[in-house]
XYZ file of C-alpha atoms in Angstrom:
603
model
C 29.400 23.280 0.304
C 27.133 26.327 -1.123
C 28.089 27.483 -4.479
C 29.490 31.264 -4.502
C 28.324 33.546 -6.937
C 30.622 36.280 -8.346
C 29.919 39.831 -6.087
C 30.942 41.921 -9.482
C 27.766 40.509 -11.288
C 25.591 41.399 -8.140
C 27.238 45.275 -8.196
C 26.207 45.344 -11.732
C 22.572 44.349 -11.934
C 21.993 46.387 -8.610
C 23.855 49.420 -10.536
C 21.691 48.801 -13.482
C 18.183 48.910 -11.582
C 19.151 52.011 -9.809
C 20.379 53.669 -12.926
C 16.599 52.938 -14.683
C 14.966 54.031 -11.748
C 16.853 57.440 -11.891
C 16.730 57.712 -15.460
C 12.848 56.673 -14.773
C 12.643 59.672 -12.295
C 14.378 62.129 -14.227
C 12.031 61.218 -17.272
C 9.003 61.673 -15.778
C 10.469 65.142 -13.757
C 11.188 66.705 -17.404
C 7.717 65.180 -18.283
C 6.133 67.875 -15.769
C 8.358 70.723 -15.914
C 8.559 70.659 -20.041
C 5.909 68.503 -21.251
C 2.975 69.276 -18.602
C 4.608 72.793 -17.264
C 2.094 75.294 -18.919
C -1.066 73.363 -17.752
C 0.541 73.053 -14.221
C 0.901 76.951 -13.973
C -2.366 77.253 -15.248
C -3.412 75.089 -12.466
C -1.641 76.490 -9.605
C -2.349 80.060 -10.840
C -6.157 79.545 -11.110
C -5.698 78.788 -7.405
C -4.255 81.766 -6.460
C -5.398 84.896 -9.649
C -9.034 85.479 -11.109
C -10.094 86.625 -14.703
C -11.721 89.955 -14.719
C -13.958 91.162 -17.186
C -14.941 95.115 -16.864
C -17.703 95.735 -19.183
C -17.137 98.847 -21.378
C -19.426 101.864 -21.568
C -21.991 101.214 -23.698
C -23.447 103.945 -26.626
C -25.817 106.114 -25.867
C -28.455 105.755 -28.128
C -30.425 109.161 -29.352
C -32.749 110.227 -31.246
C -32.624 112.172 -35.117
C -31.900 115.562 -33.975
C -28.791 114.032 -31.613
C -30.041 115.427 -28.396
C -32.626 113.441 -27.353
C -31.649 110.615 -25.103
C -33.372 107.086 -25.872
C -31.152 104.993 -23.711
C -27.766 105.565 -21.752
C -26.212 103.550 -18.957
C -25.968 105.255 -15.485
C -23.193 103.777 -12.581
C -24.756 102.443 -10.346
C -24.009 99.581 -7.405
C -24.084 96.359 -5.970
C -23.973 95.317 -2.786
C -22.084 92.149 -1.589
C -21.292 90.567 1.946
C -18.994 87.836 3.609
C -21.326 87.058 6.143
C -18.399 84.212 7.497
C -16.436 86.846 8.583
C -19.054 87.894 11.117
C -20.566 86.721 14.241
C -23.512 85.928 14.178
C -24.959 88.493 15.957
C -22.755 90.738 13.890
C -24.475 89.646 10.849
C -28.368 90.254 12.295
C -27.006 93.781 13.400
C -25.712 94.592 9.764
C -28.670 92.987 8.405
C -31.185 95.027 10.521
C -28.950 98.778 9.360
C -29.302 97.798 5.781
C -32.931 96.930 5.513
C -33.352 100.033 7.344
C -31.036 102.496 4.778
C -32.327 100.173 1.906
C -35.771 100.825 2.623
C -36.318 97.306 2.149
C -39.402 95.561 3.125
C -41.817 92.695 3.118
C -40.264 89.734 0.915
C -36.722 92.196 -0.282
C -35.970 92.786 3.365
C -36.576 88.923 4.515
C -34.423 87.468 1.578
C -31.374 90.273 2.307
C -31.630 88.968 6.016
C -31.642 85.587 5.480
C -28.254 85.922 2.719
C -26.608 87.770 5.605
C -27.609 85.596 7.960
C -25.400 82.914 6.116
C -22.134 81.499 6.485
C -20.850 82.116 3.110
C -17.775 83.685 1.980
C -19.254 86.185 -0.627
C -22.819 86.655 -1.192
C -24.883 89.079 -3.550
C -27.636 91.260 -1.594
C -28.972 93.956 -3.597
C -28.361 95.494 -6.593
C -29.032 98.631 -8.807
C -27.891 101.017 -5.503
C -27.992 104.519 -6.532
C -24.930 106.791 -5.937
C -26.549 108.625 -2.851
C -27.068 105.279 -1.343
C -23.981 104.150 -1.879
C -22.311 106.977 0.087
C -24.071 106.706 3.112
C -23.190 103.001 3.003
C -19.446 103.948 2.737
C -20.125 106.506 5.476
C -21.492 103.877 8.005
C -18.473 101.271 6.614
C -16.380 104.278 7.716
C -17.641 104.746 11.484
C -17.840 100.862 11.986
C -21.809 100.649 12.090
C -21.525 98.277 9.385
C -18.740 95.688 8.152
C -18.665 92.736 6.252
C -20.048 94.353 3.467
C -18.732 96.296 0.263
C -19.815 98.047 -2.886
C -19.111 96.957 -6.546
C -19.443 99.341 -9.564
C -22.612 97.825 -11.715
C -23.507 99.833 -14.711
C -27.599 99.814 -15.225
C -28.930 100.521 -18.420
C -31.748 103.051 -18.063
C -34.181 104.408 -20.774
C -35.450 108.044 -19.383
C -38.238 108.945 -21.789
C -41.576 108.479 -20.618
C -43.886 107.035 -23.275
C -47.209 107.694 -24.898
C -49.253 105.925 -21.918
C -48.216 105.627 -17.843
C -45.943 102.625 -17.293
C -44.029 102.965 -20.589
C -40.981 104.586 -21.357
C -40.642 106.011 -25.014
C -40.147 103.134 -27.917
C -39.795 100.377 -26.064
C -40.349 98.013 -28.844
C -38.382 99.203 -31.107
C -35.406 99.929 -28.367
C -35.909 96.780 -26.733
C -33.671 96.551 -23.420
C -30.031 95.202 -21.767
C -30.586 92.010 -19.647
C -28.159 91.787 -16.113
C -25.447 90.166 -18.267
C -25.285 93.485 -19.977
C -26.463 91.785 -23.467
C -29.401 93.625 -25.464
C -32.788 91.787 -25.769
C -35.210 92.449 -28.655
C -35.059 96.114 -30.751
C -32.280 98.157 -31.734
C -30.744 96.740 -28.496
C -30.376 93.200 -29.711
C -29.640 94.068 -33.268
C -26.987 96.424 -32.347
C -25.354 94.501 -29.384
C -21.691 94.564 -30.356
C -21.515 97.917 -31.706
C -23.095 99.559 -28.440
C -21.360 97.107 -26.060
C -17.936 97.761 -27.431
C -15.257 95.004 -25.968
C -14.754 94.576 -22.073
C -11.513 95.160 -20.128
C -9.957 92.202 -19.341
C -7.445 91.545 -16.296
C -6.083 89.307 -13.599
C -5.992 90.050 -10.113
C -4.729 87.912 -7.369
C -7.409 86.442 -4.388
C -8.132 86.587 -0.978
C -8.955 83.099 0.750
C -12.475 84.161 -0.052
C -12.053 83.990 -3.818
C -12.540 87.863 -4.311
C -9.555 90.249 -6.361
C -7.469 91.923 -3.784
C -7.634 95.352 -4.395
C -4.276 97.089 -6.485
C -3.210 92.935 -7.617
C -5.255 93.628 -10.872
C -2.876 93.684 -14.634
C -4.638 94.574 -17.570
C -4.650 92.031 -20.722
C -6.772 93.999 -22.359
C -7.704 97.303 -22.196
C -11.186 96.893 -23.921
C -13.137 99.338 -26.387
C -15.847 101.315 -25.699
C -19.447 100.833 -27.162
C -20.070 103.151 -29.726
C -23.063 106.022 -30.162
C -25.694 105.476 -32.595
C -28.248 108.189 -33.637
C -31.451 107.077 -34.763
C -33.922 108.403 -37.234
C -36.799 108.338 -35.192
C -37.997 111.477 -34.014
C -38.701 111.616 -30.119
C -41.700 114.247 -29.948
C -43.629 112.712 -32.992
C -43.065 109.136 -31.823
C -45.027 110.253 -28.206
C -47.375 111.705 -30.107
C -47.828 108.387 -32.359
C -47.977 106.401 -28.959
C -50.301 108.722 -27.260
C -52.829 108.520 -30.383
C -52.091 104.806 -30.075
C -53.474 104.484 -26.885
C -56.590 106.751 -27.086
C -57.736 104.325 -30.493
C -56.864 101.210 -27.876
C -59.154 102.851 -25.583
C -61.742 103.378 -27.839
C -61.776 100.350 -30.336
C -61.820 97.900 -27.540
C -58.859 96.118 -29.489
C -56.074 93.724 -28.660
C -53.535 96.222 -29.477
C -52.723 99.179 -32.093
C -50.034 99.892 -33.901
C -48.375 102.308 -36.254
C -45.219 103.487 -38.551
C -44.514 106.516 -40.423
C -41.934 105.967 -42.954
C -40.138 108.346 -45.498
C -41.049 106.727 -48.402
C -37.937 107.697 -50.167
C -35.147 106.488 -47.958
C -36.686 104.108 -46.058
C -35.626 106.288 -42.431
C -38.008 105.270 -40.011
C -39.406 108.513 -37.793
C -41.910 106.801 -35.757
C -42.681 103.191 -34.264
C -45.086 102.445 -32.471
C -47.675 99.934 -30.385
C -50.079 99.484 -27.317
C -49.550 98.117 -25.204
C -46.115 98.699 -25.028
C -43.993 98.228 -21.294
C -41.328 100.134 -19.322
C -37.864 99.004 -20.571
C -36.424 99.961 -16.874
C -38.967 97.227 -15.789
C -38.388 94.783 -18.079
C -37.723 92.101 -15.314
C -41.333 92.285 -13.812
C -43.057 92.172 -17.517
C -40.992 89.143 -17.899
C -41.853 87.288 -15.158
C -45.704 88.375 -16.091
C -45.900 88.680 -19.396
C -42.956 88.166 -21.512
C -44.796 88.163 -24.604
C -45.263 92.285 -24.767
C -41.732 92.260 -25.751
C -42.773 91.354 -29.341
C -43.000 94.426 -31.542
C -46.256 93.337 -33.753
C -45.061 95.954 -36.246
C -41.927 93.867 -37.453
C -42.873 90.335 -35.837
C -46.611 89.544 -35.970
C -48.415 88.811 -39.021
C -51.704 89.111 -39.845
C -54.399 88.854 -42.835
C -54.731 92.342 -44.169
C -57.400 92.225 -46.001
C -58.293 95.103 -48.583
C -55.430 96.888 -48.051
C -53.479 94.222 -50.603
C -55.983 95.524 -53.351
C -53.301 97.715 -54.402
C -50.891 94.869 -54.550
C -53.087 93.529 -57.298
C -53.475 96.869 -58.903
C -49.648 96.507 -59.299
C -49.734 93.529 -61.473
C -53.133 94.747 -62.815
C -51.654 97.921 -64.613
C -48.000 96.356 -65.232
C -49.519 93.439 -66.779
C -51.265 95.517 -68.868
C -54.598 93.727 -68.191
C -55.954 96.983 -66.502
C -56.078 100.536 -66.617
C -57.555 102.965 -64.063
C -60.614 103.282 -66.118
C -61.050 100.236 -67.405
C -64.316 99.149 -66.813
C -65.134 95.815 -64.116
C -68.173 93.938 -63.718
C -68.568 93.917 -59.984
C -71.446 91.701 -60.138
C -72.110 91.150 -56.137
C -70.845 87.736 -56.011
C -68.541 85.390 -58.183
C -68.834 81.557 -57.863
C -65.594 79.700 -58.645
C -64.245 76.356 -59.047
C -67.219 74.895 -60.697
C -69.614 76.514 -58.145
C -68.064 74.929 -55.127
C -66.887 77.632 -54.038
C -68.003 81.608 -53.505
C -66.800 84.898 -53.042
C -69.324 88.206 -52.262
C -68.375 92.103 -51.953
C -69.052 92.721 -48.532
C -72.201 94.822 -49.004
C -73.645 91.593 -51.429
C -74.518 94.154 -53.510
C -73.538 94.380 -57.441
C -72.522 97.661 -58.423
C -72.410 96.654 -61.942
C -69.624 97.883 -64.819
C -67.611 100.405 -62.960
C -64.211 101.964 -63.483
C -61.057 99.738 -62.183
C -60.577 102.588 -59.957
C -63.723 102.739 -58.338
C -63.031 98.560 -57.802
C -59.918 100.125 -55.666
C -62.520 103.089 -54.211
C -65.464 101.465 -53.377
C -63.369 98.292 -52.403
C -64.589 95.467 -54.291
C -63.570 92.123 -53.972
C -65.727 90.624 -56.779
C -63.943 93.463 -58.968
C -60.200 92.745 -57.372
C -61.354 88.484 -58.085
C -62.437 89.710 -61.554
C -58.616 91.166 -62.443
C -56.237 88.877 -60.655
C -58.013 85.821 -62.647
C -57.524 87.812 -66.021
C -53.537 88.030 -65.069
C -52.914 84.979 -66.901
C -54.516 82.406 -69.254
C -55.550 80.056 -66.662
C -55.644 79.947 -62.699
C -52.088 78.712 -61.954
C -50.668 81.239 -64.353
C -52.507 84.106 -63.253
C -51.776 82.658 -59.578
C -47.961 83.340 -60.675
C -48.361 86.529 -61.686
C -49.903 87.870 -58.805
C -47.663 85.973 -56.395
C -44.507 87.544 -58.486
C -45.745 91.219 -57.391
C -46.017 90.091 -53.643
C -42.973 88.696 -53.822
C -41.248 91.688 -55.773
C -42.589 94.423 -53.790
C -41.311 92.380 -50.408
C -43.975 89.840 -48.635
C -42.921 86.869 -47.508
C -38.897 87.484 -46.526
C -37.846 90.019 -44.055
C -37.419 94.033 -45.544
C -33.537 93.930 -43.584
C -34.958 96.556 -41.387
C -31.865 97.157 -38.547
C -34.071 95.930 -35.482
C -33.935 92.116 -34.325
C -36.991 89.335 -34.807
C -38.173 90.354 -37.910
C -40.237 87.870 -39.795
C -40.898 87.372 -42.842
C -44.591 86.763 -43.684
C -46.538 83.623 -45.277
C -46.809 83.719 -48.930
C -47.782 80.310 -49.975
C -45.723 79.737 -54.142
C -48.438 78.537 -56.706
C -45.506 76.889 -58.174
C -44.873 74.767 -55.378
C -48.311 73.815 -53.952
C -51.217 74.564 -56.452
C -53.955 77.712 -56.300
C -57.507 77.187 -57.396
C -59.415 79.704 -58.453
C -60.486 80.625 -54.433
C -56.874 80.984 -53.610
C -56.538 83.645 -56.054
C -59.497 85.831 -55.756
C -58.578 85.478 -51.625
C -55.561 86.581 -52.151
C -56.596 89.949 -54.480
C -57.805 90.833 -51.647
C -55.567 89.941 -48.608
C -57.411 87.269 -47.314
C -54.649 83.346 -47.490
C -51.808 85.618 -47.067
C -49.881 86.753 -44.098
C -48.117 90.283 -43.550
C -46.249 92.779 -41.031
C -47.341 96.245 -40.806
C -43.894 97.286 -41.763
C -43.997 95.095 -45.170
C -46.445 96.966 -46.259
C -45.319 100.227 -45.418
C -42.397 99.246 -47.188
C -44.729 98.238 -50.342
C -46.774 101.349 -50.555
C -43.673 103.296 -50.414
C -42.182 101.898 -53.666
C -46.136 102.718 -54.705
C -45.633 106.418 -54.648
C -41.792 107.063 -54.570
C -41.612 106.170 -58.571
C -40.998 101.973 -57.967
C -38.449 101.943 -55.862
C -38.062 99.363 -53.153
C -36.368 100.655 -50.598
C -34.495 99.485 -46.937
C -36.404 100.699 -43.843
C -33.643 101.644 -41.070
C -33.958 103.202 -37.673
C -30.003 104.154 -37.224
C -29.094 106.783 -39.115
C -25.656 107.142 -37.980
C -23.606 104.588 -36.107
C -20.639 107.009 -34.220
C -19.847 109.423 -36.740
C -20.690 107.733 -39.524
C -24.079 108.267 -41.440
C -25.940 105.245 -42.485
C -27.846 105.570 -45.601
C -29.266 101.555 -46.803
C -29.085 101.505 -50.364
C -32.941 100.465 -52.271
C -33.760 96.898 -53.099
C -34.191 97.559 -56.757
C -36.703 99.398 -59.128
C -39.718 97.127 -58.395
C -42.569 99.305 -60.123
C -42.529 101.313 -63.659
C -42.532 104.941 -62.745
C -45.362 105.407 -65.160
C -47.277 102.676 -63.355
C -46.193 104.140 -59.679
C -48.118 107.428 -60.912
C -51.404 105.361 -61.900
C -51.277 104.070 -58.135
C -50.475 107.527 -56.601
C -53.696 108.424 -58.783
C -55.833 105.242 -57.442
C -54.896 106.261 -54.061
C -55.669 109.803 -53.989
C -59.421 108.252 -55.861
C -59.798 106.389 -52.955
C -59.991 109.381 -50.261
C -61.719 111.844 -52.649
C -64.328 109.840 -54.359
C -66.072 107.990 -51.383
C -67.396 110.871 -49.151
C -66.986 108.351 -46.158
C -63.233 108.450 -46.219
C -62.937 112.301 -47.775
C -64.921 113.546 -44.876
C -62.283 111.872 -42.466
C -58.960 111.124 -44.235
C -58.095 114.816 -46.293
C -55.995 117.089 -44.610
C -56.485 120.800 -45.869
C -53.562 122.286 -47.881
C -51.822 118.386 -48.654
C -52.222 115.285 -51.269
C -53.585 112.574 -49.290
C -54.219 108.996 -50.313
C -54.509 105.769 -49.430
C -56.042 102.264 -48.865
C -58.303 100.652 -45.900
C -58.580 97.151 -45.434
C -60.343 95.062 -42.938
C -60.138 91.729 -42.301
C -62.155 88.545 -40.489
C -59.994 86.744 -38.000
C -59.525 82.701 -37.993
C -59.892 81.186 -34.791
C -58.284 77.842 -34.867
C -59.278 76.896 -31.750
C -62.972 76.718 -33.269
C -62.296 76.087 -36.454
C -64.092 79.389 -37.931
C -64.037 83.050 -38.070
C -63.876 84.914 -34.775
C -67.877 87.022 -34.099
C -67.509 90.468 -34.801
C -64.298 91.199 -34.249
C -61.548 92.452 -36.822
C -58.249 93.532 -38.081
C -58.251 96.887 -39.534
C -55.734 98.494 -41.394
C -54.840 102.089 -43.404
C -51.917 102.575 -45.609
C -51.609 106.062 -47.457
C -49.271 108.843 -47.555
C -49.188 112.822 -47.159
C -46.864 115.645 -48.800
C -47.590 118.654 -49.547
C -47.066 118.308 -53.740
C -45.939 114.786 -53.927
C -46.127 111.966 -51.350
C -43.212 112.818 -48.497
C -44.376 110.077 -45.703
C -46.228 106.715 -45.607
C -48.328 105.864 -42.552
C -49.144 102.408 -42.041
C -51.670 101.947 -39.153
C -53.146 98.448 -38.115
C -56.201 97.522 -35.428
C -55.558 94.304 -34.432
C -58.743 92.398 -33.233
C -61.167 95.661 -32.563
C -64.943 95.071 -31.520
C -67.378 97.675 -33.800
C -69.920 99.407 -31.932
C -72.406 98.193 -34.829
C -71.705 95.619 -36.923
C -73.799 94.722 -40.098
C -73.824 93.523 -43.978
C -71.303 96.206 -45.479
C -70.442 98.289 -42.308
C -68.466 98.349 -38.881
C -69.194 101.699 -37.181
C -66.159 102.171 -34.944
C -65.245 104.741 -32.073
C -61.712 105.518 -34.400
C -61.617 104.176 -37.391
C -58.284 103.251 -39.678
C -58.238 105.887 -41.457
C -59.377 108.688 -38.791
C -56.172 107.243 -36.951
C -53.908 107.710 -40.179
C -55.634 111.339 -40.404
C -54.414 112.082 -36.682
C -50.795 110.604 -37.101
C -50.305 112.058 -40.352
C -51.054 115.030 -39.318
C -48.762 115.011 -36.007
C -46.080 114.022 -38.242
C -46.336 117.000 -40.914
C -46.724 119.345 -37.807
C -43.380 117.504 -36.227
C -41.358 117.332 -38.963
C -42.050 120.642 -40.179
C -43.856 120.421 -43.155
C -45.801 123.302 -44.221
C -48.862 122.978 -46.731
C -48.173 124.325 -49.998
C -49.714 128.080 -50.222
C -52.495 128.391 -52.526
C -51.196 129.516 -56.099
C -51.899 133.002 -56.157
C -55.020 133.758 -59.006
C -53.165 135.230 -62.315
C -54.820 138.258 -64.282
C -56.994 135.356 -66.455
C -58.892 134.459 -63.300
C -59.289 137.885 -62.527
């Protein structure tokens, strides 16, 4: 007979298994709704809400006097579709109304057809709608002509000064411009991207089946900032003028491109920017799909050799050394062999002028004479090599001047410390030849020249909302005794040689200043480039004392005649400098200083 087994024990385990099942259960219910609850709303409410992010208005940008507009953002539209909701026939008909009230044709009118023509839910199919537009759109959504469609607010960033040249608009490298995303590219744009774009508005708003916010669901998180103002120091009218005499040297030097700044040699304030070929800012989509690389402001982010215009450099270590005086007397023999003959230099005329005054080496521009005084800066090469490469390095080259715009670079300045100089190195580099610069670092140079040794910050924003911006200088660079020996050598320069007096002086104001021109490496060929050059002019203008610098550069220009000694060009560097300097005394409202009346002795 079958054993019988107890029924109690049976109850028991079969309580027991259904007790850890439920307390199973229950554990892994209080796993979801405690442990895993916040993630699961996040889930479920993702499903059903959608993050919105409302861009804030973004600062109007203007110009010194506060009046001029540089850049603002406008409203304007974009137009969307569901194209699903629609039959197809519906969709060809709405298609076919909007090319037509768009204006749309060619490729613009095929693609809008062919995104309407679509089953999708929610589609983009044109953008940057003006407000005119848009309200005969909402008229023909009101009378049932078209449907399927609607209208989303878009701010556009628009920059409505016309520039120097047709196609540009006014400083459009040193604005730069706001991409779709709404985020500044290049310029004050870029550098000044959270200021001007302030913080967006965020919210949630509930969707439709088609993923878009139903209208009146939205709650604010955040109710944003707005961008904030800024108020440059650039001058509108003189910076067209600067581009339009930009363009006409283009034109006539045949060169790769021209640029310029004006800078108050005091402060630092920039009034005036400038290069051409420059672009339209509103267009910036087409240049970048042609030629992205105008974007690049050559004044702040291109280097280049500059050739005689660094003279003065080594006339700063000349007279602080004390190796030097203005009349000192150089032998500018013609041509200098160096490192045991195995290497040369020449003055570019190969002709000796003899013993003449250090500031005729400076006037006459002599690169034997420069050679001659950076190798006495020390008691051998590398020494002197340290010297000379301490005043580069003091007065700015070869780390970015801070100036407020975005892709500055900071120049090639190769350390004697670090790898070696011989003797070639350093007679190069008295004159500006193995050394590589930015127009603005040496506007920045030649303003500590003649302001009494101080370095100082170039800046284009000279207030950011209501509050002025004023960069404080780098440091007292120069002795003020020494800055007045180079104020001297630069005034030499433009009244000694009748070449540059006859095109440089303006009547009734202290000019001076320093050419430079330069041969051009081709690396591809692995020599210099055939008649073709950089030219440069630094100098200043004031009507007692230096006021402004101008720093002009003509990058890869083709004389009309080219021989031993001489370029003959259409504009030269200098003639340029005489045209902006004299815009920018006119502009700014400098009058010359009135002739001193005669007193009864002259009588």
């Amino acid at each position: 007979m079958p054993g019988r087994t107890d029924p109690r024990l049976r109850h028991l385990v079969l309580l027991g298994l259904f007790a850890l099942v439920v307390v199973t259960l229950l554990g892994r219910l209080a796993y979801w709704q405690v442990v895993e609850r916040d993630r699961l709303v996040g889930l479920a409410t993702a499903q059903t809400e959608q993050r919105l992010e409302q861009p804030s208005r973004r600062g109007t940008i203007y110009d010194r006097s506060g009046t001029v507009v540089l850049a603002t953002t406008v409203e304007r539209y974009r137009l969307v579709g569901s194209p699903s909701q629609l039959t197809p026939e519906r969709r060809a008909a709405v298609a076919a109304e909007l090319v037509r009230l768009l204006a749309f044709e060619g490729q613009a009118a095929a693609q809008l057809t062919a995104k309407m023509g679509s089953d999708k839910d929610y589609v983009v199919l044109a953008r940057d709608i003006d407000g005119t537009t848009a309200a005969t759109i909402r008229d023909q959504l009101a009378a049932g002509t078209l449907a399927g469609i609607d209208l989303e607010s878009e701010p556009v960033r628009v920059y409505p000064q016309t520039g120097g040249a047709e196609g540009t608009t006014l400083a459009a490298h040193l604005l730069g411009f706001v991409n779709r995303d709404g985020v500044g590219q290049y310029g004050v744009e870029q550098r000044y991207q959270d200021v001007l774009a302030g913080q967006p508005q965020v919210a949630i708003a509930a969707r439709d089946v088609g993923g878009r916010p139903i209208a009146g669901s939205e709650r604010v998180l955040d109710p944003g900032t707005p961008g904030i103002d800024l108020r440059l120091t650039i001058d509108a009218s003189l910076q067209l003028a600067v581009e339009q005499e930009l363009l006409a040297a283009w034109v006539a030097d045949r060169a790769a491109s021209v640029s310029a700044v004006v800078i108050d040699p005091r402060t630092g304030a920039i009034y005036a920017e400038a290069t051409y070929p420059s672009y339209d800012a509103n267009d910036y989509a087409s240049i970048a799909k042609s030629n992205p690389a105008r974007f690049i402001d050559p004044v702040i982010s291109q280097v280049y050799e500059p050739g005689s215009v660094f003279k003065m450099l080594t006339a700063v270590a000349g007279l602080t050394s004390g190796v030097v005086t203005p009349a000192s007397k150089v032998n500018d023999s013609g041509t200098l062999a160096l490192d045991g003959g195995r290497a040369r230099i020449n003055d570019a005329d190969r002709r000796a002028m003899g013993w003449i005054r250090f500031e005729d080496v400076i006037a006459y521009s002599r690169n034997v004479g420069a050679a001659r005084v950076a190798m006495a800066l020390g008691k051998d090469t590398r020494s002197a090599a340290v010297v000379l490469h301490d005043t580069w390095t003091r007065l700015g080259f070869g780390q970015p001047s801070g100036v407020d715009l975005a892709g500055e670079v900071g120049g090639i300045v190769r350390d004697p410390t670090i790898t070696g100089w011989r003797q070639i190195d350093l007679a190069n580099g008295a004159f500006g030849q193995g050394v590589a610069v930015t127009p603005l670092q040496l506007a920045t140079a030649y303003s500590a020249m003649v302001n009494g040794g101080s370095l100082v910050r170039p800046h284009v924003v000279a207030a950011v909302g209501d509050r002025e911006v004023s960069p404080p200088p780098r440091g007292q660079v120069i002795e003020p005794a020494v800055a007045r020996q180079l104020v001297g050598l630069m005034r030499h320069v433009v009244t000694e040689v009748p070449f540059y007096r006859d095109r440089t002086l303006v009547p009734g104001y202290v000019v001076g200043g320093k050419t430079g021109t330069a041969q051009i490496w081709d690396p591809k060929l692995n020599d210099w480039k055939q008649n073709v050059f950089n030219f440069s002019f630094v100098g200043f203008i004031g009507r007692q004392d230096p006021e402004l610098v101008v720093a002009v550069q003509i990058r890869e220009a083709r004389p009309t005649v080219v021989r031993i000694g001489y370029q003959d060009m259409p504009v030269f560097s200098f003639e340029l400098f005489r045209r902006i300097a004299t815009d920018a005394i006119t502009t700014l409202d400098l009058p010359p200083t009135p002739p001193t009346p005669p007193t009864t002795a002259d009588r």
